Each structure stands twice: as structure tokens, then as C-alpha cells.
Amino acid sequence: MLVMIIMINQSPKQRIKKEPVNTTSLEVPSSNSTLYCYVDASWIDENSKAGISWILTEVHGRCLLKSSSSIEPIDSVIETEDKASVEAVGQLKRLNYRQVTFCGDSIHLYQYLEKAKKQGHSSLGQAEIQSYLEDIKALAPSYFRFKFIGRNANHLADALAKEARLKESLCMNDCTELFVMFYLEKKQIIG
């Protein structure tokens, strides 16, 4: 499980001034969702650490949250993509996000998930990735959607995953302080 790190040693004015990640070049796929989560992984070989990442944006492409982490060596690229997707789905589910479309460039993983969601039931995927597909489907609530996108459309999540792999960071999560401030204020008001 990834741990969220929140910068609380800054004044509220400092938090507000901090700009979110530039996401003007993110392609927003067509769907009924109001939120999009771009997921990717960076894998070299089964002996090297890998990197995983996700970026949550609103419908106009503005970054709301992002997360990346270096993970221990994994046997294959598809396992790494699955791990990234499971982490993204799990974290956004825990944060109570709804109507999220998860977008990834792993054709086998995302085309299967997209098809299974449209059909409303599981159809068999490729045998070697079936268990990974089941991991994601078991975790994802019915209001989450999946969409395959091309590698070029996923370049920001790709860069974030590569950076995490290269830095071999144990765990790094980042969210815009504006969101964190809003969340904390909401918790105090609702209490």
C-alpha cells in the first residue's frame, strides 16, 4: 500500500500559490466521467526496481492528484502495469472518488477491462494475465470505468513512472495542496 504524504508545514497562502502539474497536453478521452486517472508503469527487467504512477485530472485536464512510487522487482511488464492499476483504483476508492475513468496504455489490460465493463460481466482474457485482470475488477466499484489510450496520450504518467523507477524512491505521493486544504477544511466543517 502507498502512503500519502501531505505538506502541512506550509501556511495556507503558500499552499494556494503552489501550481498543480502542467497538464495542458493531456488528452481527455470522451466519456461521461468527470474525472480521469492516467495510469502507467515503467519496467526494465525482473531484476530491477520498477516505477508506477497515476495522475488524476478533472474533465478539462487540470491535475488534482498524482502519485508515483518505486516498487520491488516484478517478473513482467504486465504485472507492473497491473500493480499500478490496482494501486490507482485502490487509492481513489479509499478517497471516495466516483465516476472516474482509468486510462492506460497497456492494450491487453485496458481493452479487456473496457470490454468487460461494457458487457457487464467477465469474459475470459488471455490466460497469462487473467489473475491480474481479476485483481482490478474485484477492487473496482461499478462506477469506475476503464479506457485504453495510446502511449502518446499517457506521456505524463509515463514520465512520472520512469522518474520513480530511476530515483528508486521507496514511496512518493504528491497531491496539490489546494486539494488537501479543501479536504481538511471539509473534514473540519462536517466533523
PDB file of C-alpha atoms in Angstrom:
ATOM      1  CA  MET A   1       0.000   0.000   0.000  1.00  0.00           C
ATOM      2  CA  LEU A   2       1.217   3.504  -0.771  1.00  0.00           C
ATOM      3  CA  VAL A   3       1.224   6.199   1.895  1.00  0.00           C
ATOM      4  CA  MET A   4       0.023   9.723   1.216  1.00  0.00           C
ATOM      5  CA  ILE A   5       2.479  12.440   2.236  1.00  0.00           C
ATOM      6  CA  ILE A   6       0.918  15.832   2.897  1.00  0.00           C
ATOM      7  CA  MET A   7       2.921  19.020   3.324  1.00  0.00           C
ATOM      8  CA  ILE A   8       1.373  20.573   6.437  1.00  0.00           C
ATOM      9  CA  ASN A   9       4.270  22.794   7.458  1.00  0.00           C
ATOM     10  CA  GLN A  10       3.284  25.492   4.950  1.00  0.00           C
ATOM     11  CA  SER A  11       0.887  28.325   5.599  1.00  0.00           C
ATOM     12  CA  PRO A  12      -2.441  28.224   3.700  1.00  0.00           C
ATOM     13  CA  LYS A  13      -1.246  31.075   1.419  1.00  0.00           C
ATOM     14  CA  GLN A  14       1.863  29.088   0.456  1.00  0.00           C
ATOM     15  CA  ARG A  15      -0.304  26.072  -0.328  1.00  0.00           C
ATOM     16  CA  ILE A  16      -2.640  28.056  -2.553  1.00  0.00           C
ATOM     17  CA  LYS A  17       0.197  29.659  -4.530  1.00  0.00           C
ATOM     18  CA  LYS A  18       1.722  26.305  -5.437  1.00  0.00           C
ATOM     19  CA  GLU A  19       0.731  25.449  -9.007  1.00  0.00           C
ATOM     20  CA  PRO A  20      -0.503  21.985  -9.990  1.00  0.00           C
ATOM     21  CA  VAL A  21       1.361  19.934 -12.581  1.00  0.00           C
ATOM     22  CA  ASN A  22       1.063  21.348 -16.103  1.00  0.00           C
ATOM     23  CA  THR A  23      -1.443  19.070 -17.773  1.00  0.00           C
ATOM     24  CA  THR A  24      -2.390  21.175 -20.761  1.00  0.00           C
ATOM     25  CA  SER A  25      -1.192  18.460 -23.120  1.00  0.00           C
ATOM     26  CA  LEU A  26      -3.244  15.661 -21.549  1.00  0.00           C
ATOM     27  CA  GLU A  27      -5.743  14.174 -23.947  1.00  0.00           C
ATOM     28  CA  VAL A  28      -9.114  13.769 -22.256  1.00  0.00           C
ATOM     29  CA  PRO A  29     -10.920  10.738 -23.712  1.00  0.00           C
ATOM     30  CA  SER A  30     -14.595  11.013 -24.492  1.00  0.00           C
ATOM     31  CA  SER A  31     -16.802   9.505 -21.790  1.00  0.00           C
ATOM     32  CA  ASN A  32     -19.423  10.515 -19.247  1.00  0.00           C
ATOM     33  CA  SER A  33     -16.852  10.751 -16.448  1.00  0.00           C
ATOM     34  CA  THR A  34     -15.911  13.965 -14.747  1.00  0.00           C
ATOM     35  CA  LEU A  35     -12.547  12.598 -13.574  1.00  0.00           C
ATOM     36  CA  TYR A  36      -9.795  10.767 -15.440  1.00  0.00           C
ATOM     37  CA  CYS A  37      -6.967   8.779 -13.914  1.00  0.00           C
ATOM     38  CA  TYR A  38      -3.976   8.200 -16.200  1.00  0.00           C
ATOM     39  CA  VAL A  39      -2.054   5.114 -15.040  1.00  0.00           C
ATOM     40  CA  ASP A  40       1.326   3.809 -16.156  1.00  0.00           C
ATOM     41  CA  ALA A  41       4.316   1.727 -15.137  1.00  0.00           C
ATOM     42  CA  SER A  42       7.991   1.646 -16.037  1.00  0.00           C
ATOM     43  CA  TRP A  43       9.697  -1.755 -16.150  1.00  0.00           C
ATOM     44  CA  ILE A  44      13.174  -2.796 -17.357  1.00  0.00           C
ATOM     45  CA  ASP A  45      13.632  -6.411 -16.264  1.00  0.00           C
ATOM     46  CA  GLU A  46      12.780  -8.842 -13.472  1.00  0.00           C
ATOM     47  CA  ASN A  47      15.935  -7.903 -11.517  1.00  0.00           C
ATOM     48  CA  SER A  48      15.444  -4.128 -11.442  1.00  0.00           C
ATOM     49  CA  LYS A  49      13.099  -1.941  -9.465  1.00  0.00           C
ATOM     50  CA  ALA A  50      10.077  -0.716 -11.403  1.00  0.00           C
ATOM     51  CA  GLY A  51       8.123   2.516 -11.227  1.00  0.00           C
ATOM     52  CA  ILE A  52       4.362   3.028 -11.072  1.00  0.00           C
ATOM     53  CA  SER A  53       2.299   6.197 -11.288  1.00  0.00           C
ATOM     54  CA  TRP A  54      -1.137   7.685 -11.720  1.00  0.00           C
ATOM     55  CA  ILE A  55      -2.411  11.200 -12.335  1.00  0.00           C
ATOM     56  CA  LEU A  56      -5.989  12.194 -11.525  1.00  0.00           C
ATOM     57  CA  THR A  57      -7.369  15.056 -13.606  1.00  0.00           C
ATOM     58  CA  GLU A  58     -10.691  16.789 -13.885  1.00  0.00           C
ATOM     59  CA  VAL A  59     -12.550  16.874 -17.199  1.00  0.00           C
ATOM     60  CA  HIS A  60     -10.571  19.875 -18.518  1.00  0.00           C
ATOM     61  CA  GLY A  61      -7.208  18.214 -17.827  1.00  0.00           C
ATOM     62  CA  ARG A  62      -6.233  20.065 -14.637  1.00  0.00           C
ATOM     63  CA  CYS A  63      -4.268  17.839 -12.261  1.00  0.00           C
ATOM     64  CA  LEU A  64      -5.984  17.128  -8.941  1.00  0.00           C
ATOM     65  CA  LEU A  65      -3.763  14.378  -7.534  1.00  0.00           C
ATOM     66  CA  LYS A  66      -0.726  12.447  -8.632  1.00  0.00           C
ATOM     67  CA  SER A  67       1.128   9.515  -7.181  1.00  0.00           C
ATOM     68  CA  SER A  68       4.277   7.618  -8.053  1.00  0.00           C
ATOM     69  CA  SER A  69       6.444   5.040  -6.399  1.00  0.00           C
ATOM     70  CA  SER A  70       9.368   2.773  -6.988  1.00  0.00           C
ATOM     71  CA  ILE A  71       8.470  -0.859  -6.333  1.00  0.00           C
ATOM     72  CA  GLU A  72      10.478  -4.011  -5.810  1.00  0.00           C
ATOM     73  CA  PRO A  73      11.421  -6.045  -8.907  1.00  0.00           C
ATOM     74  CA  ILE A  74       8.476  -7.767 -10.601  1.00  0.00           C
ATOM     75  CA  ASP A  75       8.585 -10.600 -13.148  1.00  0.00           C
ATOM     76  CA  SER A  76       6.930  -8.885 -16.120  1.00  0.00           C
ATOM     77  CA  VAL A  77       5.754  -5.608 -17.569  1.00  0.00           C
ATOM     78  CA  ILE A  78       2.103  -6.719 -17.426  1.00  0.00           C
ATOM     79  CA  GLU A  79       2.442  -7.452 -13.690  1.00  0.00           C
ATOM     80  CA  THR A  80       3.878  -3.959 -13.227  1.00  0.00           C
ATOM     81  CA  GLU A  81       1.010  -2.375 -15.184  1.00  0.00           C
ATOM     82  CA  ASP A  82      -1.435  -4.368 -13.059  1.00  0.00           C
ATOM     83  CA  LYS A  83       0.246  -3.205  -9.842  1.00  0.00           C
ATOM     84  CA  ALA A  84      -0.023   0.430 -10.987  1.00  0.00           C
ATOM     85  CA  SER A  85      -3.706  -0.018 -11.838  1.00  0.00           C
ATOM     86  CA  VAL A  86      -4.521  -1.800  -8.573  1.00  0.00           C
ATOM     87  CA  GLU A  87      -2.828   0.992  -6.579  1.00  0.00           C
ATOM     88  CA  ALA A  88      -4.652   3.730  -8.510  1.00  0.00           C
ATOM     89  CA  VAL A  89      -8.060   2.071  -8.194  1.00  0.00           C
ATOM     90  CA  GLY A  90      -7.471   1.283  -4.518  1.00  0.00           C
ATOM     91  CA  GLN A  91      -6.360   4.773  -3.552  1.00  0.00           C
ATOM     92  CA  LEU A  92      -9.146   6.569  -5.392  1.00  0.00           C
ATOM     93  CA  LYS A  93     -11.698   4.151  -3.967  1.00  0.00           C
ATOM     94  CA  ARG A  94     -10.372   4.834  -0.427  1.00  0.00           C
ATOM     95  CA  LEU A  95     -10.621   8.590  -1.092  1.00  0.00           C
ATOM     96  CA  ASN A  96     -14.272   8.106  -2.154  1.00  0.00           C
ATOM     97  CA  TYR A  97     -13.871   9.327  -5.713  1.00  0.00           C
ATOM     98  CA  ARG A  98     -16.683   8.342  -8.071  1.00  0.00           C
ATOM     99  CA  GLN A  99     -17.253   8.456 -11.825  1.00  0.00           C
ATOM    100  CA  VAL A 100     -13.553   8.002 -12.583  1.00  0.00           C
ATOM    101  CA  THR A 101     -12.349   6.692 -15.926  1.00  0.00           C
ATOM    102  CA  PHE A 102      -8.978   4.942 -15.584  1.00  0.00           C
ATOM    103  CA  CYS A 103      -6.889   5.348 -18.732  1.00  0.00           C
ATOM    104  CA  GLY A 104      -3.864   3.224 -19.537  1.00  0.00           C
ATOM    105  CA  ASP A 105      -1.680   2.276 -22.476  1.00  0.00           C
ATOM    106  CA  SER A 106      -1.425  -1.439 -21.657  1.00  0.00           C
ATOM    107  CA  ILE A 107      -3.536  -2.723 -24.540  1.00  0.00           C
ATOM    108  CA  HIS A 108      -4.180  -6.205 -23.099  1.00  0.00           C
ATOM    109  CA  LEU A 109      -5.156  -4.904 -19.678  1.00  0.00           C
ATOM    110  CA  TYR A 110      -7.281  -1.889 -20.599  1.00  0.00           C
ATOM    111  CA  GLN A 111      -9.054  -3.247 -23.663  1.00  0.00           C
ATOM    112  CA  TYR A 112     -10.150  -6.263 -21.639  1.00  0.00           C
ATOM    113  CA  LEU A 113     -11.316  -4.145 -18.686  1.00  0.00           C
ATOM    114  CA  GLU A 114     -13.158  -1.771 -21.019  1.00  0.00           C
ATOM    115  CA  LYS A 115     -14.877  -4.677 -22.792  1.00  0.00           C
ATOM    116  CA  ALA A 116     -15.800  -6.462 -19.540  1.00  0.00           C
ATOM    117  CA  LYS A 117     -17.335  -3.250 -18.157  1.00  0.00           C
ATOM    118  CA  LYS A 118     -19.438  -2.695 -21.305  1.00  0.00           C
ATOM    119  CA  GLN A 119     -20.671  -6.304 -21.304  1.00  0.00           C
ATOM    120  CA  GLY A 120     -21.486  -6.168 -17.608  1.00  0.00           C
ATOM    121  CA  HIS A 121     -19.793  -9.493 -16.928  1.00  0.00           C
ATOM    122  CA  SER A 122     -16.395 -11.125 -17.094  1.00  0.00           C
ATOM    123  CA  SER A 123     -15.231 -12.617 -20.306  1.00  0.00           C
ATOM    124  CA  LEU A 124     -12.007 -14.516 -20.303  1.00  0.00           C
ATOM    125  CA  GLY A 125      -8.858 -12.563 -21.004  1.00  0.00           C
ATOM    126  CA  GLN A 126      -5.542 -14.026 -22.031  1.00  0.00           C
ATOM    127  CA  ALA A 127      -4.667 -16.848 -19.645  1.00  0.00           C
ATOM    128  CA  GLU A 128      -1.342 -15.308 -18.566  1.00  0.00           C
ATOM    129  CA  ILE A 129      -2.984 -12.059 -17.430  1.00  0.00           C
ATOM    130  CA  GLN A 130      -6.312 -13.389 -16.148  1.00  0.00           C
ATOM    131  CA  SER A 131      -5.342 -13.170 -12.469  1.00  0.00           C
ATOM    132  CA  TYR A 132      -4.198  -9.554 -12.900  1.00  0.00           C
ATOM    133  CA  LEU A 133      -7.452  -8.620 -14.587  1.00  0.00           C
ATOM    134  CA  GLU A 134      -9.414 -10.233 -11.776  1.00  0.00           C
ATOM    135  CA  ASP A 135      -7.410  -8.222  -9.187  1.00  0.00           C
ATOM    136  CA  ILE A 136      -8.531  -4.938 -10.715  1.00  0.00           C
ATOM    137  CA  LYS A 137     -12.122  -5.987 -11.339  1.00  0.00           C
ATOM    138  CA  ALA A 138     -12.510  -7.222  -7.752  1.00  0.00           C
ATOM    139  CA  LEU A 139     -11.321  -3.886  -6.365  1.00  0.00           C
ATOM    140  CA  ALA A 140     -13.126  -1.543  -8.774  1.00  0.00           C
ATOM    141  CA  PRO A 141     -16.636  -0.395  -7.886  1.00  0.00           C
ATOM    142  CA  SER A 142     -19.266  -0.364 -10.627  1.00  0.00           C
ATOM    143  CA  TYR A 143     -18.983   3.419 -11.106  1.00  0.00           C
ATOM    144  CA  PHE A 144     -15.316   3.182 -12.212  1.00  0.00           C
ATOM    145  CA  ARG A 145     -14.675   2.880 -15.955  1.00  0.00           C
ATOM    146  CA  PHE A 146     -11.624   1.802 -17.957  1.00  0.00           C
ATOM    147  CA  LYS A 147     -10.330   3.120 -21.274  1.00  0.00           C
ATOM    148  CA  PHE A 148      -7.372   2.112 -23.408  1.00  0.00           C
ATOM    149  CA  ILE A 149      -5.427   5.126 -24.668  1.00  0.00           C
ATOM    150  CA  GLY A 150      -2.336   5.360 -26.834  1.00  0.00           C
ATOM    151  CA  ARG A 151       1.132   5.775 -25.375  1.00  0.00           C
ATOM    152  CA  ASN A 152       1.385   9.381 -26.583  1.00  0.00           C
ATOM    153  CA  ALA A 153      -1.779  10.315 -24.687  1.00  0.00           C
ATOM    154  CA  ASN A 154      -0.294   8.837 -21.498  1.00  0.00           C
ATOM    155  CA  HIS A 155       3.079  10.570 -21.633  1.00  0.00           C
ATOM    156  CA  LEU A 156       2.798  12.429 -18.299  1.00  0.00           C
ATOM    157  CA  ALA A 157       2.018   9.283 -16.287  1.00  0.00           C
ATOM    158  CA  ASP A 158       4.795   7.513 -18.224  1.00  0.00           C
ATOM    159  CA  ALA A 159       7.330  10.212 -17.315  1.00  0.00           C
ATOM    160  CA  LEU A 160       6.272  10.099 -13.661  1.00  0.00           C
ATOM    161  CA  ALA A 161       6.639   6.287 -13.536  1.00  0.00           C
ATOM    162  CA  LYS A 162      10.088   6.445 -15.170  1.00  0.00           C
ATOM    163  CA  GLU A 163      11.197   9.121 -12.716  1.00  0.00           C
ATOM    164  CA  ALA A 164      10.060   6.982  -9.759  1.00  0.00           C
ATOM    165  CA  ARG A 165      11.909   3.943 -11.154  1.00  0.00           C
ATOM    166  CA  LEU A 166      15.119   5.890 -11.764  1.00  0.00           C
ATOM    167  CA  LYS A 167      15.096   7.557  -8.351  1.00  0.00           C
ATOM    168  CA  GLU A 168      14.282   4.225  -6.695  1.00  0.00           C
ATOM    169  CA  SER A 169      12.095   6.147  -4.267  1.00  0.00           C
ATOM    170  CA  LEU A 170      10.605   3.959  -1.575  1.00  0.00           C
ATOM    171  CA  CYS A 171       7.337   5.809  -1.772  1.00  0.00           C
ATOM    172  CA  MET A 172       6.357   9.191  -3.066  1.00  0.00           C
ATOM    173  CA  ASN A 173       2.859  10.568  -3.250  1.00  0.00           C
ATOM    174  CA  ASP A 174       2.031  14.099  -4.113  1.00  0.00           C
ATOM    175  CA  CYS A 175      -1.229  15.906  -4.213  1.00  0.00           C
ATOM    176  CA  THR A 176      -1.882  19.531  -4.833  1.00  0.00           C
ATOM    177  CA  GLU A 177      -2.008  21.370  -1.554  1.00  0.00           C
ATOM    178  CA  LEU A 178      -5.179  23.145  -2.643  1.00  0.00           C
ATOM    179  CA  PHE A 179      -6.979  19.794  -2.718  1.00  0.00           C
ATOM    180  CA  VAL A 180      -5.535  18.774   0.651  1.00  0.00           C
ATOM    181  CA  MET A 181      -6.540  22.096   2.184  1.00  0.00           C
ATOM    182  CA  PHE A 182     -10.080  21.717   0.772  1.00  0.00           C
ATOM    183  CA  TYR A 183     -10.299  18.159   2.079  1.00  0.00           C
ATOM    184  CA  LEU A 184      -9.086  19.114   5.563  1.00  0.00           C
ATOM    185  CA  GLU A 185     -11.434  22.115   5.714  1.00  0.00           C
ATOM    186  CA  LYS A 186     -14.342  19.911   4.625  1.00  0.00           C
ATOM    187  CA  LYS A 187     -13.495  17.395   7.372  1.00  0.00           C
ATOM    188  CA  GLN A 188     -13.470  20.188   9.993  1.00  0.00           C
ATOM    189  CA  ILE A 189     -16.809  21.589   8.793  1.00  0.00           C
ATOM    190  CA  ILE A 190     -18.532  18.216   8.568  1.00  0.00           C
ATOM    191  CA  GLY A 191     -16.588  16.939  11.509  1.00  0.00           C
TER     192      GLY A 191
END
